[in-house]
Coordinates of C-alpha atoms in Angstrom, one line a residue:
Chain A
X191 CA 0.1 -0.6 0.0
X192 CA 1.3 3.3 -0.8
X193 CA 2.8 5.4 2.2
X194 CA 1.7 8.7 0.8
X195 CA -1.8 9.6 -1.3
X196 CA -0.9 10.8 -4.5
X197 CA -0.9 14.8 -3.8
X198 CA -2.6 16.5 -6.7
X199 CA -5.7 13.9 -6.3
X200 CA -6.2 13.7 -2.6
X201 CA -6.2 15.8 0.7
X202 CA -5.3 14.9 3.7
X203 CA -7.2 14.6 7.0
X204 CA -4.9 17.3 8.1
X205 CA -5.1 19.1 5.8
X206 CA -9.5 19.8 5.9
X207 CA -9.3 22.6 8.6
X208 CA -10.2 22.3 12.1
X209 CA -13.7 23.2 11.8
X210 CA -14.6 20.8 8.7
X211 CA -12.9 18.0 11.3
X212 CA -14.8 18.7 14.5
X213 CA -18.2 18.8 11.6
X214 CA -17.2 15.1 10.8
X215 CA -16.7 13.0 13.6
X216 CA -19.0 14.9 15.7
X217 CA -20.9 12.4 14.4
X218 CA -18.4 9.4 16.3
X219 CA -20.0 7.9 18.6
X220 CA -18.9 8.8 22.7
X221 CA -15.8 5.2 23.0
X222 CA -14.8 6.0 19.2
X223 CA -14.4 10.0 19.9
X224 CA -11.8 8.9 22.6
X225 CA -9.9 6.1 20.3
X226 CA -9.0 9.1 17.7
X227 CA -7.7 10.3 21.1
X228 CA -4.4 8.5 20.4
X229 CA -4.1 9.3 17.2
X230 CA -2.0 12.1 17.5
X231 CA -1.9 15.7 19.2
X232 CA -4.1 17.8 17.3
X233 CA -6.9 15.6 17.6
X234 CA -6.8 15.5 21.0
X235 CA -6.4 19.5 21.7
X236 CA -9.5 19.3 18.5
X237 CA -11.5 17.1 21.6
X238 CA -10.2 19.0 23.7
X239 CA -11.9 22.3 23.3
X240 CA -14.9 24.0 24.7
X241 CA -16.5 24.3 21.6
X242 CA -16.2 21.0 20.2
X243 CA -17.1 19.5 23.7
X244 CA -19.9 21.6 24.3
X245 CA -21.5 20.3 20.9
X246 CA -20.4 16.8 20.6
X247 CA -21.9 16.9 24.2
X248 CA -25.6 18.6 22.9
X249 CA -26.0 16.1 20.8
X250 CA -25.2 13.1 22.0
X251 CA -27.5 13.8 25.3
X252 CA -30.0 14.2 22.8
X253 CA -29.5 11.2 20.8
X254 CA -31.3 7.8 22.2
X255 CA -29.0 4.8 23.0
X256 CA -30.2 1.3 24.2
X257 CA -27.9 -0.6 26.6
X258 CA -28.0 -4.0 27.3
X259 CA -26.5 -6.1 30.0
X260 CA -25.8 -10.0 29.2
X261 CA -23.5 -12.6 30.9
X262 CA -22.5 -16.3 31.2
X263 CA -20.7 -16.6 34.7
X264 CA -20.7 -14.6 38.2
X265 CA -16.9 -14.5 37.4
X266 CA -16.9 -12.1 33.8
X267 CA -15.6 -9.0 33.8
X268 CA -18.8 -6.4 33.7
X269 CA -19.7 -5.6 30.2
X270 CA -22.8 -3.4 29.6
X271 CA -23.9 -3.0 25.5
X272 CA -24.7 0.0 24.4
X273 CA -26.6 1.1 20.3
X274 CA -27.9 3.7 19.0
X275 CA -29.1 4.2 16.1
X276 CA -25.9 5.8 13.9
X277 CA -24.0 2.9 14.9
X278 CA -22.8 0.1 13.1
X279 CA -22.0 -2.2 15.8
X280 CA -22.5 -2.3 19.7
X281 CA -20.5 -0.7 21.8
X282 CA -18.8 -2.2 25.1
X283 CA -18.7 0.1 27.9
X284 CA -15.6 -1.9 29.8
X285 CA -16.6 -1.6 33.8
X286 CA -16.2 -4.7 35.6
X287 CA -12.8 -3.1 36.6
X288 CA -14.5 0.1 37.9
X289 CA -16.4 -2.7 39.7
X290 CA -14.3 -5.1 40.6
X291 CA -12.5 -3.6 43.5
X292 CA -16.6 -2.5 44.8
X293 CA -18.0 -5.8 44.3
X294 CA -17.5 -8.8 46.4
X295 CA -16.7 -12.3 44.8
X296 CA -19.6 -14.2 44.0
X297 CA -22.3 -11.1 44.1
X298 CA -24.6 -11.4 41.2
X299 CA -25.3 -8.7 39.6
X300 CA -28.7 -6.9 38.1
X301 CA -28.2 -4.0 35.5
X302 CA -31.2 -1.1 36.6
X303 CA -31.3 1.7 34.4
X304 CA -28.6 4.7 33.1
X305 CA -29.1 8.2 32.4
X306 CA -26.3 10.6 31.4
X307 CA -23.1 8.4 32.5
X308 CA -24.7 7.0 35.0
X309 CA -25.2 3.3 35.2
X310 CA -27.5 1.9 38.5
X311 CA -26.8 -1.8 39.2
X312 CA -29.0 -4.0 41.6
X313 CA -26.6 -6.5 43.4
X314 CA -28.4 -9.4 44.6
X315 CA -27.5 -10.9 47.6
X316 CA -26.8 -8.4 49.9
X317 CA -30.0 -6.4 47.1
X318 CA -27.6 -3.5 47.1
X319 CA -27.5 -0.4 45.2
X320 CA -24.2 0.9 43.1
X321 CA -24.9 3.4 40.7
X322 CA -21.2 3.8 38.4
X323 CA -19.8 6.4 36.7
X324 CA -17.7 5.7 33.8
X325 CA -16.3 8.9 32.6
X326 CA -15.4 10.1 35.8
X327 CA -14.2 6.4 37.7
X328 CA -16.7 6.5 40.7
X329 CA -18.6 3.5 42.6
X330 CA -20.8 4.6 44.5
X331 CA -22.8 2.6 46.8
X332 CA -26.6 4.1 47.5
X333 CA -27.8 3.9 50.8
X334 CA -30.8 1.8 51.7
X335 CA -34.3 3.5 51.1
X336 CA -36.2 3.6 54.1
X337 CA -38.1 0.3 52.2
X338 CA -34.8 -1.1 53.8
X339 CA -32.7 -4.2 50.9
X340 CA -34.6 -4.5 48.1
X341 CA -34.1 -7.7 45.9
X342 CA -34.1 -7.6 41.7
X343 CA -37.4 -8.6 41.8
X344 CA -38.4 -5.7 43.2
X345 CA -36.7 -3.5 41.2
X346 CA -37.8 -5.0 38.7
X347 CA -41.7 -4.2 39.1
X348 CA -41.4 -0.9 40.5
X349 CA -41.6 1.8 38.1
X350 CA -38.1 3.5 38.5
X351 CA -36.0 6.5 37.5
X352 CA -32.9 7.8 36.8
X353 CA -31.7 11.4 36.1
X354 CA -28.6 12.2 35.6
X355 CA -27.8 15.7 36.5
X356 CA -26.2 18.6 34.9
X357 CA -23.7 17.5 32.3
X358 CA -20.3 17.5 34.9
X359 CA -22.3 17.9 37.6
X360 CA -21.3 14.0 38.9
X361 CA -24.6 14.2 40.5
X362 CA -28.0 12.5 40.0
X363 CA -31.1 11.7 41.4
X364 CA -32.9 8.0 41.6
X365 CA -36.6 7.4 42.2
X366 CA -38.9 4.6 42.6
X367 CA -42.9 4.4 43.0
X368 CA -44.1 1.5 45.4
X369 CA -47.1 0.2 47.4
X370 CA -46.5 1.6 51.4
X371 CA -49.9 0.5 53.6
X372 CA -51.7 0.6 50.6
X373 CA -50.9 4.3 49.3
X374 CA -48.6 4.8 46.6
X375 CA -45.2 6.2 48.0
X376 CA -42.7 8.0 45.8
X377 CA -38.6 7.2 47.2
X378 CA -36.3 10.2 45.7
X379 CA -32.4 9.7 46.2
X380 CA -30.1 12.7 45.2
X381 CA -26.4 12.0 45.2
X382 CA -26.1 15.4 46.5
X383 CA -27.2 15.0 49.9
X384 CA -26.7 11.1 49.7
X385 CA -29.9 10.4 51.2
X386 CA -33.6 9.4 50.2
X387 CA -37.4 11.3 51.0
X388 CA -40.5 9.5 49.9
X389 CA -43.3 10.9 49.6
X390 CA -47.2 10.1 49.6
X391 CA -48.9 10.7 46.8
X392 CA -51.8 12.6 47.2
X393 CA -54.8 11.8 46.1
X394 CA -56.1 14.4 44.3
X395 CA -58.2 14.9 40.9
X396 CA -55.8 14.7 38.3
X397 CA -56.2 17.4 36.4
X398 CA -55.1 16.7 32.6
X399 CA -51.9 19.7 33.6
X400 CA -50.9 16.0 35.7
X401 CA -50.8 14.2 32.3
X402 CA -49.9 16.6 29.7
X403 CA -47.1 18.8 30.5
X404 CA -43.9 17.7 29.1
X405 CA -41.8 17.7 32.5
X406 CA -43.2 15.1 34.0
X407 CA -42.2 12.0 35.6
X408 CA -44.2 8.8 35.8
X409 CA -43.9 5.8 37.8
X410 CA -46.3 3.1 38.3
X411 CA -46.6 1.4 41.7
X412 CA -48.7 -0.9 40.3
X413 CA -50.1 -2.9 37.6
X414 CA -52.7 -5.6 37.3
X415 CA -55.0 -6.7 34.4
X416 CA -57.9 -3.9 35.3
X417 CA -56.5 -0.9 37.0
X418 CA -52.4 0.6 37.4
X419 CA -51.6 3.0 40.0
X420 CA -49.3 5.5 38.3
X421 CA -47.1 8.4 40.3
X422 CA -47.3 12.1 38.5
X423 CA -44.9 14.0 39.5
X424 CA -42.8 16.6 37.8
X425 CA -39.0 16.7 37.4
X426 CA -37.7 19.6 39.2
X427 CA -40.9 19.7 42.3
X428 CA -41.7 17.5 44.1
X429 CA -45.3 16.9 44.7
X430 CA -46.0 13.5 43.5
X431 CA -50.0 12.7 42.3
X432 CA -52.3 9.8 41.6
X433 CA -53.2 9.0 38.7
X434 CA -55.1 4.7 39.0
X435 CA -56.2 4.5 35.2
X436 CA -58.7 1.8 34.6
X437 CA -57.9 -1.0 31.6
X438 CA -61.6 -1.1 29.8
X439 CA -60.3 -3.2 27.0
X440 CA -60.9 -7.3 25.9
X441 CA -59.6 -8.7 29.1
X442 CA -59.2 -12.6 27.8
X443 CA -58.3 -14.1 30.0
X444 CA -57.9 -12.2 33.0
X445 CA -54.4 -13.6 33.4
X446 CA -51.9 -10.7 33.1
X447 CA -47.9 -10.5 33.1
X448 CA -46.4 -8.0 33.7
X449 CA -42.8 -6.5 32.2
X450 CA -41.7 -10.1 31.6
X451 CA -44.0 -13.5 31.2
X452 CA -43.3 -17.0 30.3
X453 CA -45.1 -20.0 30.8
X454 CA -48.4 -21.1 28.4
X455 CA -50.9 -20.0 30.8
X456 CA -50.3 -16.0 29.9
X457 CA -50.6 -14.6 26.6
X458 CA -50.6 -10.8 27.4
X459 CA -48.0 -9.1 29.2
X460 CA -47.9 -5.6 30.3
X461 CA -44.7 -3.6 29.7
X462 CA -45.4 0.0 31.1
X463 CA -43.0 2.8 30.8
X464 CA -43.0 6.7 31.0
X465 CA -46.9 6.5 31.7
X466 CA -47.6 4.5 28.6
X467 CA -48.3 1.2 28.0
X468 CA -47.0 -2.1 25.6
X469 CA -49.8 -4.3 25.5
X470 CA -47.7 -7.3 23.9
X471 CA -51.0 -10.2 23.1
X472 CA -49.0 -13.2 22.0
X473 CA -50.4 -17.0 20.7
X474 CA -49.5 -20.4 19.7
X475 CA -48.5 -21.0 16.3
X476 CA -49.6 -24.8 15.9
X477 CA -50.6 -27.1 18.1
X478 CA -47.5 -28.7 19.1
X479 CA -46.6 -25.1 20.1
X480 CA -49.1 -24.7 23.1
X481 CA -47.8 -28.5 24.5
X482 CA -44.2 -27.0 24.6
X483 CA -45.4 -23.1 25.9
X484 CA -43.8 -21.8 22.7
X485 CA -45.8 -18.4 21.4
X486 CA -44.8 -15.9 18.6
X487 CA -46.2 -12.1 19.0
X488 CA -48.8 -11.1 17.2
X489 CA -50.5 -8.1 17.9
X490 CA -48.6 -5.2 20.4
X491 CA -50.6 -2.3 20.9
X492 CA -49.5 0.9 22.6
X493 CA -51.5 2.4 25.3
X494 CA -51.3 5.8 27.2
X495 CA -52.5 7.8 30.3
X496 CA -55.9 10.3 28.2
X497 CA -55.8 13.3 29.1
X498 CA -57.3 13.1 32.5
X499 CA -55.6 9.7 33.9
X500 CA -58.7 7.8 34.4
X501 CA -58.9 5.6 31.5
X502 CA -56.2 4.1 29.8
X503 CA -56.3 5.2 26.5
X504 CA -56.2 3.5 22.8
X505 CA -53.3 4.7 20.7
X506 CA -52.0 2.5 18.1
X507 CA -51.4 -0.9 17.1
X508 CA -48.1 -1.8 15.0
X509 CA -48.9 -2.6 11.7
X510 CA -49.0 -6.3 10.7
X511 CA -46.0 -5.9 8.3
X512 CA -44.3 -5.2 11.1
X513 CA -45.7 -7.6 13.3
X514 CA -44.4 -10.7 10.6
X515 CA -41.0 -9.0 10.2
X516 CA -40.7 -9.1 14.5
X517 CA -42.5 -12.4 15.1
X518 CA -40.4 -15.4 16.3
X519 CA -41.6 -18.4 18.1
X520 CA -40.2 -17.1 21.8
X521 CA -40.6 -19.0 25.3
X522 CA -39.9 -16.3 27.5
X523 CA -40.3 -12.5 26.8
X524 CA -39.5 -8.7 29.0
X525 CA -38.5 -5.8 27.6
X526 CA -39.0 -2.1 28.5
X527 CA -40.5 1.9 27.7
X528 CA -40.1 4.4 27.0
X529 CA -41.0 8.0 25.3
X530 CA -38.1 10.6 24.1
X531 CA -38.5 13.8 22.4
X532 CA -42.2 12.9 21.0
X533 CA -40.7 8.9 20.5
X534 CA -42.1 6.3 22.2
X535 CA -38.6 4.1 21.9
X536 CA -39.7 -0.6 22.5
X537 CA -37.4 -2.8 23.5
X538 CA -38.3 -6.8 23.4
X539 CA -36.7 -9.4 24.1
X540 CA -37.8 -12.9 23.6
X541 CA -35.9 -15.9 24.9
X542 CA -35.9 -19.4 22.9
X543 CA -34.5 -22.4 23.5
X544 CA -31.4 -20.4 25.2
X545 CA -30.9 -17.5 22.8
X546 CA -32.4 -14.0 23.2
X547 CA -33.9 -11.9 20.6
X548 CA -33.5 -8.5 20.4
X549 CA -36.4 -5.9 18.9
X550 CA -36.2 -1.7 19.0
X551 CA -39.9 -1.0 17.5
X552 CA -39.7 2.9 18.0
X553 CA -43.5 4.6 17.5
X554 CA -43.2 8.1 16.5
X555 CA -45.5 10.5 18.3
X556 CA -46.7 13.3 16.0
X557 CA -46.2 11.1 12.3
X558 CA -48.2 8.2 14.3
X559 CA -45.5 6.4 12.7
X560 CA -44.0 2.5 13.6
X561 CA -40.5 2.2 13.0
X562 CA -37.8 -1.4 13.2
X563 CA -34.9 0.0 14.3
X564 CA -32.0 -2.6 12.8
X565 CA -29.6 -4.0 15.3
X566 CA -26.5 -5.4 14.5
X567 CA -25.7 -9.0 15.5
X568 CA -26.3 -9.7 19.9
X569 CA -24.8 -13.0 20.1
X570 CA -26.7 -14.3 23.3
X571 CA -26.4 -17.8 22.6
X572 CA -25.3 -19.3 26.5
X573 CA -25.5 -15.6 28.5
X574 CA -27.8 -14.4 31.1
X575 CA -30.3 -11.3 30.1
X576 CA -30.1 -9.2 33.3
X577 CA -31.3 -5.8 31.9
X578 CA -31.9 -3.8 29.3
X579 CA -32.7 0.5 29.1
X580 CA -32.6 2.8 26.8
X581 CA -30.7 5.8 27.7
X582 CA -28.7 9.5 26.3
X583 CA -25.9 9.5 24.2
X584 CA -22.6 9.6 27.2
X585 CA -21.5 13.2 27.0
X586 CA -17.5 14.3 27.3
X587 CA -16.5 16.2 31.1
Chain B
X223 CA -33.7 30.6 -7.5
X224 CA -30.3 33.4 -8.0
X225 CA -29.8 35.4 -4.9
X226 CA -29.6 39.2 -5.5
X227 CA -27.4 41.3 -4.7
X228 CA -29.4 45.5 -4.7
X229 CA -27.2 48.2 -4.5
X230 CA -28.8 52.0 -5.1
X231 CA -28.0 54.7 -5.4
X232 CA -28.9 57.2 -2.3
X233 CA -30.3 60.2 -3.0
X234 CA -28.1 63.7 -3.9
X235 CA -27.4 64.6 0.2
X236 CA -24.9 61.2 0.9
X237 CA -23.7 59.8 -2.6
X238 CA -23.8 56.5 -0.6
X239 CA -23.7 53.0 -2.1
X240 CA -25.8 50.5 0.0
X241 CA -25.4 46.7 -0.1
X242 CA -28.6 45.2 0.3
X243 CA -28.3 41.4 0.7
X244 CA -31.6 39.6 -0.8
X245 CA -31.0 35.5 0.0
X246 CA -27.5 34.6 1.3
X247 CA -24.0 34.8 -1.1
X248 CA -22.5 32.5 -2.9
X249 CA -18.6 32.1 -4.0
X250 CA -19.8 32.1 -8.1
X251 CA -18.9 35.6 -9.9
X252 CA -21.5 37.9 -10.4
X253 CA -22.6 39.5 -13.4
X254 CA -23.7 43.5 -13.3
X255 CA -26.9 44.4 -13.9
X256 CA -27.2 48.5 -14.8
X257 CA -30.8 49.3 -14.3
X258 CA -30.5 53.8 -15.5
X259 CA -33.6 54.0 -13.9
X260 CA -33.6 54.0 -10.5
X261 CA -29.5 54.4 -11.1
X262 CA -29.3 50.9 -9.2
X263 CA -26.9 48.1 -9.7
X264 CA -28.6 44.2 -9.6
X265 CA -25.7 41.5 -9.2
X266 CA -27.5 38.1 -9.5
X267 CA -25.6 35.0 -8.7
X268 CA -26.3 31.5 -9.9
X269 CA -26.3 30.4 -6.4
X270 CA -24.1 26.3 -7.0
X271 CA -25.7 26.4 -3.4
X272 CA -29.1 26.2 -5.3
X273 CA -32.0 24.1 -4.6
X274 CA -32.8 24.3 -7.3
X275 CA -29.0 24.0 -9.6
X276 CA -29.3 23.4 -13.4
X277 CA -26.0 23.7 -13.6
X278 CA -23.4 21.3 -13.9
X279 CA -20.6 22.2 -11.0
X280 CA -16.9 21.0 -11.6
X281 CA -15.5 19.8 -8.8
X282 CA -11.2 19.5 -8.6
X283 CA -9.0 16.5 -8.5
X284 CA -12.0 13.6 -8.3
X285 CA -12.1 11.9 -12.2
X286 CA -15.4 12.5 -14.1
X287 CA -17.6 9.9 -12.6
X288 CA -17.6 11.2 -9.1
X289 CA -18.4 14.3 -11.1
X290 CA -21.1 13.0 -12.4
X291 CA -22.6 11.6 -9.6
X292 CA -22.2 14.6 -7.9
X293 CA -23.8 16.4 -10.6
X294 CA -26.5 14.2 -11.0
X295 CA -27.2 14.2 -6.7
X296 CA -27.8 18.0 -7.5
X297 CA -29.9 17.4 -10.4
X298 CA -32.3 15.3 -9.6
X299 CA -31.9 16.4 -5.9
X300 CA -33.2 20.1 -7.1
X301 CA -35.4 18.9 -9.3
X302 CA -38.5 17.8 -6.9
X303 CA -40.0 19.2 -3.8
X304 CA -41.7 15.9 -3.2
X305 CA -39.5 14.0 -0.3
X306 CA -39.6 10.1 -2.4
X307 CA -37.7 11.5 -5.6
X308 CA -35.3 13.8 -2.7
X309 CA -34.5 10.4 -0.3
X310 CA -33.6 8.7 -3.5
X311 CA -31.4 11.2 -4.7
X312 CA -29.5 10.9 -1.5
X313 CA -29.1 7.4 -1.5
X314 CA -27.8 6.9 -4.5
X315 CA -25.1 9.3 -4.1
X316 CA -24.4 7.4 -0.8
X317 CA -24.1 4.0 -2.6
X318 CA -22.2 5.7 -5.0
X319 CA -19.4 7.3 -1.8
X320 CA -19.8 4.1 -0.7
X321 CA -17.5 2.4 -3.6
X322 CA -15.3 5.9 -3.8
X323 CA -11.8 6.0 -1.8
X324 CA -11.7 7.7 1.6
X325 CA -9.4 10.0 0.2
X326 CA -12.2 11.6 -2.6
X327 CA -14.8 11.6 0.0
X328 CA -12.0 14.1 1.9
X329 CA -11.7 16.3 -1.2
X330 CA -15.6 16.1 -2.1
X331 CA -15.8 17.7 2.0
X332 CA -13.9 20.4 1.2
X333 CA -15.7 20.5 -2.0
X334 CA -19.4 20.8 -0.4
X335 CA -17.5 23.0 2.2
X336 CA -16.2 25.6 -0.4
X337 CA -19.9 25.5 -1.8
X338 CA -21.6 25.7 1.0
X339 CA -24.4 22.8 0.1
X340 CA -24.9 21.7 2.9
X341 CA -26.8 18.5 1.5
X342 CA -23.7 17.0 0.3
X343 CA -21.9 18.5 3.7
X344 CA -24.0 15.6 5.4
X345 CA -23.7 12.5 3.8
X346 CA -20.1 13.4 3.0
X347 CA -19.0 13.8 6.2
X348 CA -21.1 11.3 7.6
X349 CA -18.9 9.3 5.2
X350 CA -15.9 9.6 6.6
X351 CA -17.2 9.6 10.4
X352 CA -18.5 6.1 9.2
X353 CA -15.2 4.7 7.8
X354 CA -13.3 6.3 11.0
X355 CA -15.7 3.6 13.0
X356 CA -14.3 1.3 11.4
X357 CA -11.2 1.3 11.8
X358 CA -8.0 0.8 14.5
X359 CA -6.3 4.0 15.6
X360 CA -3.2 3.1 13.7
X361 CA -5.5 2.4 10.4
X362 CA -6.9 5.8 10.6
X363 CA -3.8 7.5 11.2
X364 CA -2.7 5.4 7.5
X365 CA -5.5 6.3 5.7
X366 CA -5.6 9.5 5.8
X367 CA -2.0 10.2 6.5
X368 CA -1.5 11.4 9.9
X369 CA 1.8 11.1 12.4
X370 CA 1.7 9.7 14.9
X371 CA 3.3 12.0 17.5
X372 CA 2.8 10.3 20.6
X373 CA 5.1 8.0 23.0
X374 CA 4.0 4.9 23.2
X375 CA 3.6 6.1 27.1
X376 CA 1.8 9.3 26.4
X377 CA -0.7 6.8 24.2
X378 CA -1.0 4.3 27.1
X379 CA -2.4 7.8 29.5
X380 CA -4.9 8.2 27.2
X381 CA -6.4 4.4 27.7
X382 CA -5.6 4.2 30.7
X383 CA -7.5 7.9 31.0
X384 CA -10.5 6.3 28.9
X385 CA -10.4 2.9 30.4
X386 CA -14.1 2.0 29.6
X387 CA -13.8 2.8 25.8
X388 CA -11.4 1.0 25.1
X389 CA -12.3 -2.8 24.5
X390 CA -9.2 -5.2 24.0

């Protein structure tokens, strides 16, 4: 290979003005930006430039990322896989080294959620929660909430939300909802004070602003086949309000799985997030399937809180053409749902004979349009699925 | 649509010339037209960055096939307001660019910037970014002819600073 391109026909990269190099590399995922840092000193200075950092962070923090934690053995170093639309491959967030000093051997981790540069894990044995920030290399054990040590299955059942503070602040808030003595209660942890605060959500009549205000968070406190109890709270205020939407759609058999489903009897899976509900109805394709507990997805519907929160309101159904593209025989399914910048993102992870499959569906609220986001191959044979979440892109601090 | 610059000779008291811009400027050479009635001079730019461009552009330092592909894009993209036609034009250009050497694409980035065509700039910059994303650090240096001015210790320090991003 020639060591020097023909100078009459090629403009070397380094002859491009900085603004153009800036405009090119701003598209790269953060791991690739850091790889570029080691190319040469000029590129390093470009990446360190304040204007570049600001523009990059603005762009990255408004992009949607999907993070998945798959693991084979407890002893394996922790790696979270991340993917965003503009990339063509899965990225690895290698945080094993950061966690090793803090996690006792034999501890079993579950990936709860992520936001900004923070990743939150539940420890199954000690029933603690830790936060990891790969950028600052900070690992922090979060004190137990007023409810005490909490197992993974409890975390998976509650609505949870991680809110990263402003870029560079190194702070975050972690919220979850839970029924305590029949009262929907909001629990909030603030890393600045390292303390929890609990507030019983008020039962006052929910006004439309409690639903439609874009700055509100919705956390499920409890979900049943007919009624859900959701806490609505302003992002910056702490005045949680209870919303209790009723589901008056078709309930075939009264059986309902929330968040994850397995077994042949439960054919309706509800996935909740951000005040939305995804109903996944599945059924067997043949008699053999029935006997073996194998089904395929037949219908996927999106429901929302409606203007006053008293009913779950139907929003849209995934078109049959897309269903045909995504349906695969499965035994177990789980998923997550979120709303971000006018788009609903839904992840369906299904397992069939030891192999996991991931599907990313998105719904544009304004255009009322469903799309299937193509994902690069994600080999998961023999792995356990230990957490999936949407988040925003990581930022340079 | 062409952009117009109007030079108006003010009334007697100031004898000054006011420059009024209508739309954004272009690098193409203008040809002035004088209107004797109000003594204004109109300079019309044939805006090569315009969406309704029909005159083929000449691109320095690329082969004729590439020049033709870019011009085909400009023609097709500028010929219709329909989203599907424009998307087809972009997809065609994208497929073509994916088959070209990276050196050519870098030339095209500079060209698109010079003529201020943002659609072209997006496509070419994204392509360069896509190529970079797939390469190792050493490959990036080779392809773009960048000299490594780090010592091995300095390079290692960068990797250590951002441990989480390095998979090996």
